[in-house]
Short mmCIF file of C-alpha atoms and ligand atoms in Angstrom, two decimals:
data_model
loop_
_atom_site.label_atom_id
_atom_site.label_comp_id
_atom_site.label_asym_id
_atom_site.label_seq_id
_atom_site.Cartn_x
_atom_site.Cartn_y
_atom_site.Cartn_z
CA MET W 1 187.29 119.11 136.27
CA ARG W 2 185.15 121.44 138.41
CA GLU W 3 185.84 121.23 142.12
CA THR W 4 183.06 120.29 144.49
CA THR W 5 182.04 123.11 146.79
CA PHE W 6 180.24 122.49 150.05
CA SER W 7 177.95 124.89 151.90
CA PRO W 8 179.63 126.34 155.02
CA LEU W 9 179.14 124.43 158.24
CA GLU W 10 179.34 126.53 161.41
CA ALA W 11 178.94 126.11 165.13
CA PRO W 12 176.04 128.18 166.47
CA THR W 13 177.31 131.48 167.89
CA ASP W 14 175.84 134.94 168.12
CA THR W 15 177.47 135.79 164.79
CA THR W 16 176.49 132.65 162.88
CA LEU W 17 172.90 132.80 164.16
CA ASN W 18 172.65 136.38 162.91
CA THR W 19 174.11 135.30 159.57
CA ALA W 20 171.50 132.53 159.41
CA VAL W 21 168.72 135.08 159.98
CA GLN W 22 170.10 137.26 157.18
CA ILE W 23 170.28 134.31 154.79
CA LEU W 24 166.69 133.33 155.58
CA ARG W 25 165.45 136.92 155.20
CA SER W 26 167.17 137.17 151.84
CA GLY W 27 165.19 134.15 150.60
CA ASN W 28 167.85 131.46 150.87
CA LEU W 29 168.11 128.27 152.92
CA VAL W 30 169.75 127.26 156.18
CA ALA W 31 170.07 123.70 157.48
CA ILE W 32 169.17 123.54 161.14
CA PRO W 33 169.51 120.94 163.87
CA THR W 34 166.32 119.83 165.60
CA GLU W 35 165.95 117.19 168.28
CA THR W 36 164.56 114.77 165.63
CA VAL W 37 166.60 115.22 162.44
CA TYR W 38 168.27 118.12 160.62
CA GLY W 39 165.84 120.33 158.70
CA LEU W 40 166.30 122.23 155.43
CA ALA W 41 164.77 125.53 156.46
CA ALA W 42 163.25 128.42 154.51
CA SER W 43 161.11 131.32 155.67
CA ALA W 44 157.61 129.82 155.65
CA LEU W 45 156.22 133.14 154.40
CA ASP W 46 158.39 133.25 151.29
CA ASP W 47 157.07 131.25 148.29
CA LYS W 48 160.29 131.52 146.39
CA ALA W 49 162.45 130.35 149.27
CA VAL W 50 160.05 127.42 149.81
CA ALA W 51 160.33 126.57 146.11
CA LYS W 52 164.09 126.32 146.58
CA VAL W 53 163.52 123.72 149.30
CA TYR W 54 161.44 121.54 146.97
CA ALA W 55 163.97 122.00 144.19
CA LEU W 56 166.98 121.17 146.36
CA LYS W 57 165.33 118.10 147.86
CA GLY W 58 164.12 116.99 144.45
CA ARG W 59 160.69 116.16 145.81
CA PRO W 60 158.76 114.54 142.98
CA GLN W 61 155.52 116.17 144.14
CA LEU W 62 154.70 119.23 146.15
CA ASN W 63 154.32 117.24 149.36
CA PRO W 64 153.44 119.79 152.10
CA LEU W 65 156.13 120.81 154.59
CA ILE W 66 156.11 121.05 158.38
CA ILE W 67 156.04 124.63 159.68
CA HIS W 68 158.19 125.32 162.77
CA PHE W 69 157.48 128.03 165.34
CA ALA W 70 159.31 129.29 168.44
CA THR W 71 156.24 129.22 170.73
CA SER W 72 152.56 128.27 170.67
CA GLU W 73 151.75 131.97 170.96
CA ALA W 74 153.53 132.60 167.65
CA LEU W 75 151.77 129.61 166.10
CA LYS W 76 148.17 130.19 167.16
CA PRO W 77 147.21 132.93 164.66
CA HIS W 78 147.95 130.48 161.82
CA VAL W 79 145.71 127.60 162.92
CA GLN W 80 142.30 126.81 164.34
CA TRP W 81 143.45 125.95 167.82
CA THR W 82 141.53 123.23 169.66
CA ALA W 83 141.30 121.83 173.19
CA GLN W 84 143.08 118.68 172.00
CA ALA W 85 145.90 120.75 170.56
CA GLU W 86 146.14 122.70 173.82
CA ALA W 87 146.46 119.51 175.88
CA LEU W 88 149.09 118.00 173.58
CA ALA W 89 151.04 121.24 173.39
CA ALA W 90 151.16 121.47 177.17
CA ALA W 91 152.41 117.89 177.42
CA PHE W 92 154.86 117.61 174.52
CA TRP W 93 155.93 121.03 173.19
CA PRO W 94 158.59 121.97 172.59
CA GLY W 95 159.33 118.47 171.31
CA PRO W 96 159.06 115.81 168.60
CA LEU W 97 155.32 116.10 167.87
CA THR W 98 153.77 117.57 164.73
CA LEU W 99 150.07 118.46 164.73
CA VAL W 100 147.99 118.74 161.58
CA LEU W 101 145.40 121.47 162.16
CA ARG W 102 143.11 123.59 160.02
CA LYS W 103 144.84 126.66 158.67
CA THR W 104 143.24 130.05 159.28
CA THR W 105 142.23 131.94 156.16
CA THR W 106 144.31 134.92 157.29
CA SER W 107 147.55 132.98 157.72
CA PRO W 108 150.28 134.33 155.45
CA ILE W 109 152.07 130.96 155.31
CA SER W 110 153.20 130.17 151.77
CA LEU W 111 150.58 128.26 149.79
CA LEU W 112 153.42 126.32 148.28
CA ALA W 113 154.61 125.16 151.72
CA THR W 114 151.15 123.76 152.49
CA ALA W 115 150.66 122.54 148.90
CA GLY W 116 147.43 124.50 148.69
CA LEU W 117 145.72 122.43 151.41
CA ASP W 118 143.48 124.04 154.03
CA THR W 119 145.37 122.22 156.77
CA VAL W 120 148.89 122.80 158.03
CA ALA W 121 151.40 120.60 159.88
CA VAL W 122 153.00 122.55 162.74
CA ARG W 123 155.50 121.90 165.48
CA ILE W 124 157.71 123.59 168.06
CA PRO W 125 161.17 122.04 168.09
CA SER W 126 162.99 121.78 171.39
CA HIS W 127 166.55 121.88 170.09
CA PRO W 128 168.17 125.02 171.56
CA VAL W 129 169.72 126.01 168.22
CA ALA W 130 166.39 125.73 166.38
CA GLN W 131 164.76 127.69 169.21
CA ALA W 132 167.41 130.41 169.16
CA LEU W 133 167.11 130.82 165.40
CA LEU W 134 163.29 130.95 165.42
CA GLU W 135 163.37 133.56 168.17
CA ARG W 136 165.83 135.74 166.29
CA LEU W 137 164.01 135.37 162.99
CA GLN W 138 160.68 136.27 164.58
CA GLY W 139 158.88 134.19 161.97
CA PRO W 140 158.02 130.59 161.07
CA LEU W 141 160.32 128.19 159.21
CA ALA W 142 159.22 125.59 156.68
CA ALA W 143 161.63 122.71 157.18
CA PRO W 144 161.48 119.21 155.77
CA SER W 145 164.19 116.76 156.71
CA ALA W 146 167.43 117.90 155.08
CA ASN W 147 167.94 114.94 152.77
CA PRO W 148 167.42 114.52 149.06
CA SER W 149 164.02 112.93 148.40
CA GLN W 150 164.01 109.13 148.91
CA ARG W 151 167.24 109.21 150.94
CA ILE W 152 167.83 108.72 154.64
CA SER W 153 167.15 111.65 156.98
CA PRO W 154 170.29 113.38 158.31
CA THR W 155 171.17 113.31 161.99
CA THR W 156 174.47 115.21 161.83
CA ALA W 157 175.49 118.47 160.17
CA LEU W 158 178.07 116.59 158.12
CA ASP W 159 175.33 114.34 156.67
CA VAL W 160 173.64 117.48 155.38
CA GLN W 161 176.82 118.95 153.96
CA GLN W 162 177.61 115.73 152.08
CA ALA W 163 174.04 115.39 150.80
CA PHE W 164 173.95 118.79 149.08
CA PRO W 165 177.26 119.53 147.35
CA ASN W 166 177.37 122.52 145.00
CA SER W 167 174.17 124.09 146.35
CA PRO W 168 174.50 127.87 146.47
CA ASP W 169 170.90 128.24 147.74
CA LEU W 170 171.95 126.47 150.95
CA GLY W 171 173.80 129.37 152.55
CA LEU W 172 174.70 127.81 155.88
CA ILE W 173 174.54 124.59 157.86
CA LEU W 174 174.28 125.17 161.61
CA ASP W 175 176.04 122.41 163.52
CA GLY W 176 174.08 121.52 166.64
CA GLY W 177 175.70 118.12 167.14
CA PRO W 178 174.03 114.77 166.56
CA CYS W 179 170.23 114.76 166.88
CA ARG W 180 168.93 113.38 170.16
CA VAL W 181 165.89 111.56 168.77
CA GLY W 182 167.29 110.72 165.34
CA LEU W 183 163.87 109.90 163.91
CA GLU W 184 161.30 112.31 162.48
CA SER W 185 158.54 113.70 164.67
CA THR W 186 155.27 111.86 165.21
CA ILE W 187 152.63 113.45 162.95
CA LEU W 188 149.15 113.54 164.47
CA ASP W 189 146.18 114.64 162.40
CA LEU W 190 143.64 116.46 164.58
CA THR W 191 141.38 117.62 161.74
CA GLY W 192 139.19 114.52 161.54
CA GLU W 193 136.64 113.00 163.88
CA ASN W 194 139.33 111.02 165.69
CA PRO W 195 143.03 111.75 166.14
CA VAL W 196 145.11 109.75 163.65
CA ILE W 197 148.86 109.20 163.64
CA LEU W 198 149.90 109.86 160.05
CA ARG W 199 153.57 109.13 160.70
CA PRO W 200 154.84 107.13 163.66
CA GLY W 201 157.70 108.72 165.55
CA TYR W 202 159.30 109.06 168.93
CA LEU W 203 155.92 109.56 170.66
CA ASP W 204 153.66 106.54 170.28
CA ALA W 205 149.87 106.18 170.40
CA ALA W 206 149.87 105.26 174.10
CA ALA W 207 151.69 108.48 175.06
CA LEU W 208 149.19 110.57 173.09
CA GLU W 209 146.18 108.62 174.36
CA ALA W 210 147.28 109.22 177.94
CA VAL W 211 147.00 112.97 177.36
CA LEU W 212 143.90 113.00 175.16
CA GLY W 213 141.95 110.42 177.13
CA LYS W 214 140.69 108.81 173.93
CA PRO W 215 141.93 106.24 171.42
CA VAL W 216 144.53 107.29 168.87
CA VAL W 217 144.85 105.11 165.79
CA TYR W 218 147.63 104.68 163.27
CA GLY W 219 146.68 105.83 159.81
CA HIS W 220 148.84 105.81 156.77
CA LEU W 221 150.44 109.07 155.74
CA GLN W 222 150.50 108.49 152.01
CA LYS W 223 147.01 107.05 152.10
CA ALA W 224 145.77 109.94 154.22
CA LEU W 225 147.24 112.50 151.87
CA HIS W 226 145.99 110.55 148.89
CA ILE W 227 142.46 110.33 150.19
CA LYS W 228 142.44 113.83 151.57
CA ALA W 229 144.16 115.55 148.72
CA PRO W 230 141.55 115.14 145.96
CA GLY W 231 138.76 116.57 148.13
CA MET W 232 140.95 119.37 149.34
CA LEU W 233 142.19 120.06 145.87
CA ALA W 234 138.69 120.19 144.45
CA ARG W 235 137.70 122.83 146.97
CA HIS W 236 140.87 124.78 147.55
CA TYR W 237 143.52 124.15 145.03
CA ALA W 238 141.91 123.38 141.71
CA PRO W 239 140.43 126.50 140.16
CA GLN W 240 136.71 126.64 139.47
CA LYS W 241 137.43 127.42 135.85
CA PRO W 242 138.55 124.64 133.50
CA LEU W 243 142.27 124.39 132.94
CA ARG W 244 143.65 123.68 129.46
CA LEU W 245 147.22 122.42 129.65
CA GLU W 246 150.01 122.53 127.04
CA ALA W 247 148.25 125.44 125.31
CA GLN W 248 149.77 126.54 121.99
CA HIS W 249 147.25 129.36 121.49
CA VAL W 250 144.70 131.32 123.58
CA GLU W 251 140.98 131.43 122.88
CA PRO W 252 139.59 134.99 122.99
CA THR W 253 137.63 134.29 126.16
CA GLU W 254 140.43 132.49 128.02
CA ALA W 255 142.85 133.77 130.64
CA LEU W 256 146.48 132.78 130.19
CA LEU W 257 149.01 131.33 132.58
CA SER W 258 152.21 131.71 130.64
CA PHE W 259 155.78 130.60 131.16
CA GLY W 260 159.00 131.88 129.67
CA PRO W 261 160.13 134.81 127.53
CA LYS W 262 157.56 134.29 124.74
CA PRO W 263 154.06 134.34 126.25
CA LEU W 264 151.22 133.66 123.82
CA ASP W 265 149.37 136.68 122.45
CA GLY W 266 145.70 137.51 122.73
CA ALA W 267 144.70 137.07 126.37
CA THR W 268 143.00 139.93 128.24
CA HIS W 269 144.10 138.47 131.56
CA SER W 270 147.53 136.96 131.64
CA LEU W 271 150.15 136.18 134.27
CA ASN W 272 153.63 134.85 133.61
CA LEU W 273 154.95 132.22 136.05
CA SER W 274 158.48 133.21 135.11
CA PRO W 275 159.37 135.49 132.20
CA THR W 276 162.96 134.21 132.35
CA GLY W 277 161.89 130.54 132.33
CA ASP W 278 163.07 129.92 135.90
CA LEU W 279 161.24 126.84 137.24
CA ILE W 280 161.86 127.76 140.88
CA GLU W 281 160.26 131.15 140.37
CA ALA W 282 157.41 129.45 138.51
CA ALA W 283 156.72 127.05 141.37
CA ALA W 284 156.70 129.96 143.80
CA HIS W 285 153.98 131.72 141.78
CA LEU W 286 151.86 128.73 140.76
CA PHE W 287 149.18 128.65 143.46
CA SER W 288 148.67 132.39 143.81
CA TYR W 289 148.56 132.99 140.04
CA LEU W 290 146.03 130.22 139.51
CA ARG W 291 143.90 131.80 142.19
CA GLN W 292 144.17 135.26 140.62
CA LEU W 293 143.30 134.03 137.13
CA ASP W 294 140.39 132.04 138.52
CA GLN W 295 138.90 135.32 139.72
CA THR W 296 138.97 136.97 136.30
CA GLN W 297 136.07 137.23 133.85
CA SER W 298 137.14 134.41 131.57
CA SER W 299 135.81 131.08 130.35
CA GLY W 300 138.86 129.07 131.40
CA ILE W 301 142.60 129.17 131.93
CA ALA W 302 145.03 128.20 129.20
CA VAL W 303 148.40 127.04 130.57
CA MET W 304 151.51 127.13 128.42
CA PRO W 305 153.79 124.06 128.44
CA ILE W 306 156.24 123.84 131.34
CA PRO W 307 159.43 121.79 131.00
CA ASN W 308 159.12 118.49 132.83
CA THR W 309 162.50 118.59 134.57
CA GLY W 310 163.54 119.27 138.18
CA ILE W 311 160.82 121.06 140.11
CA GLY W 312 158.94 121.32 136.79
CA ILE W 313 157.88 117.70 137.39
CA ALA W 314 156.13 118.78 140.60
CA LEU W 315 154.60 121.77 138.85
CA ASN W 316 153.18 119.63 136.05
CA ASP W 317 151.94 117.09 138.58
CA ARG W 318 149.98 119.79 140.40
CA LEU W 319 148.65 121.29 137.17
CA GLN W 320 147.48 117.89 135.94
CA ARG W 321 145.67 117.23 139.22
CA ALA W 322 144.07 120.66 139.04
CA ALA W 323 143.00 120.07 135.45
CA THR W 324 141.43 116.67 136.05
CA SER W 325 139.84 117.11 139.49
CA VAL W 326 136.08 116.67 139.56
CA LYS W 327 134.19 119.85 140.29
CA VAL W 328 131.34 119.52 142.76
CA GLY W 329 128.17 121.57 142.33
O1 LIG C 401 161.03 115.67 162.68
C1 LIG C 401 160.51 116.25 161.74
O2 LIG C 401 159.28 116.36 161.61
C2 LIG C 401 161.45 116.87 160.70
C3 LIG C 401 162.19 118.02 161.38
C4 LIG C 401 163.09 118.77 160.44
O3 LIG C 401 161.26 118.90 162.00
N1 LIG C 401 160.74 117.32 159.52
C5 LIG C 401 160.21 116.45 158.62
O4 LIG C 401 159.60 117.06 157.55
O5 LIG C 401 160.27 115.25 158.73
P1 LIG C 401 159.25 116.31 156.17
O6 LIG C 401 158.86 117.39 155.19
O7 LIG C 401 160.36 115.43 155.74
O8 LIG C 401 157.98 115.49 156.47
C6 LIG C 401 156.77 116.17 156.60
C7 LIG C 401 155.63 115.22 156.41
C8 LIG C 401 155.43 114.88 154.96
O9 LIG C 401 155.39 113.49 154.79
C9 LIG C 401 154.08 115.50 154.62
O10 LIG C 401 153.34 114.72 153.76
C10 LIG C 401 153.41 115.62 155.98
O11 LIG C 401 154.45 115.86 156.86
N2 LIG C 401 152.50 116.77 156.01
C11 LIG C 401 152.80 118.08 155.94
N3 LIG C 401 151.69 118.84 155.96
C12 LIG C 401 150.65 117.98 156.05
C13 LIG C 401 149.23 118.15 156.11
N4 LIG C 401 148.66 119.35 156.06
N5 LIG C 401 148.48 117.03 156.24
C14 LIG C 401 149.04 115.81 156.28
N6 LIG C 401 150.38 115.59 156.22
C15 LIG C 401 151.16 116.66 156.10
MG1 LIG C 402 161.49 113.58 155.24
#
């Protein structure tokens, strides 16, 4: 019988923090303590590393991730900063508050991490180990809670280690002790007319209202994403050109999004999500390749079948949404 191997768990020292930076720069994952819960972190600028996060967590859909920064100065170029954000940042950052803001068009944050939306969820964690790592990395981290999808969020390093046995992509777990808050951050959406709490957390509506000087209501995260996503997808994620899924051939006027070692013949414009048939690589390329093919002179985009296993389920989910979304105008 094969022995179970666990990712290394280390106390934060100069050496282990430097190792963590190297692992992140090489496109692999590090589990990090934050004051709320442990996060499964990848460089937020690296599509392929972000794809590994989705794959390891087994997220059924490409649910967008929270992007962590060391300081508001590092964060500002990525978002449309507002007076409300400024007030909340002054009061609660670093700390257990996540703000949903509009993403700038120049931000190099992975499209996969934001699931192709034009908004981004950002926060500045206060945990000294998370801070130290972000400062050394000199770049943002995409980090969902470090638990397999549908399972309880981890509040100790050991929880993380036990949750992901035999996971070579998870290069290191930094042990920062038990999390102080133990509950995920409050997510506040500042992109609408009124501020809406999409996920309740340590900071409640009254605390936020006291700073903003206006009412803050509780919305529903899933509902918010559900309602928001189709509109967002129609404008930003779904290509303008029609998508034809499960293609077994290419029409002469079509562009081709292929997958695997045997791409279909006959397309003038063609991009391969993964010539080796690697679903993680495919997920990493999905959004940018769709965008590129959408800009070609072609009547539509034919998409070859993608296996519906692992992260392939999320890929097919996104492709189906893109194929069926209603085009406006
Ligand atoms: O405390 C926390 O926030 C922890 C630590 C590690 O920082 N992170 C965390 O991440 O809980 P995660 O991925 O488990 O939860 C992120 C939530 C998801 O439910 C996602 O739908 C929502 O944030 N989210 C991310 N981007 C969003 C966006 N642009 N608009 C609305 N919701 C968003
Ligand atoms: Mg979570």
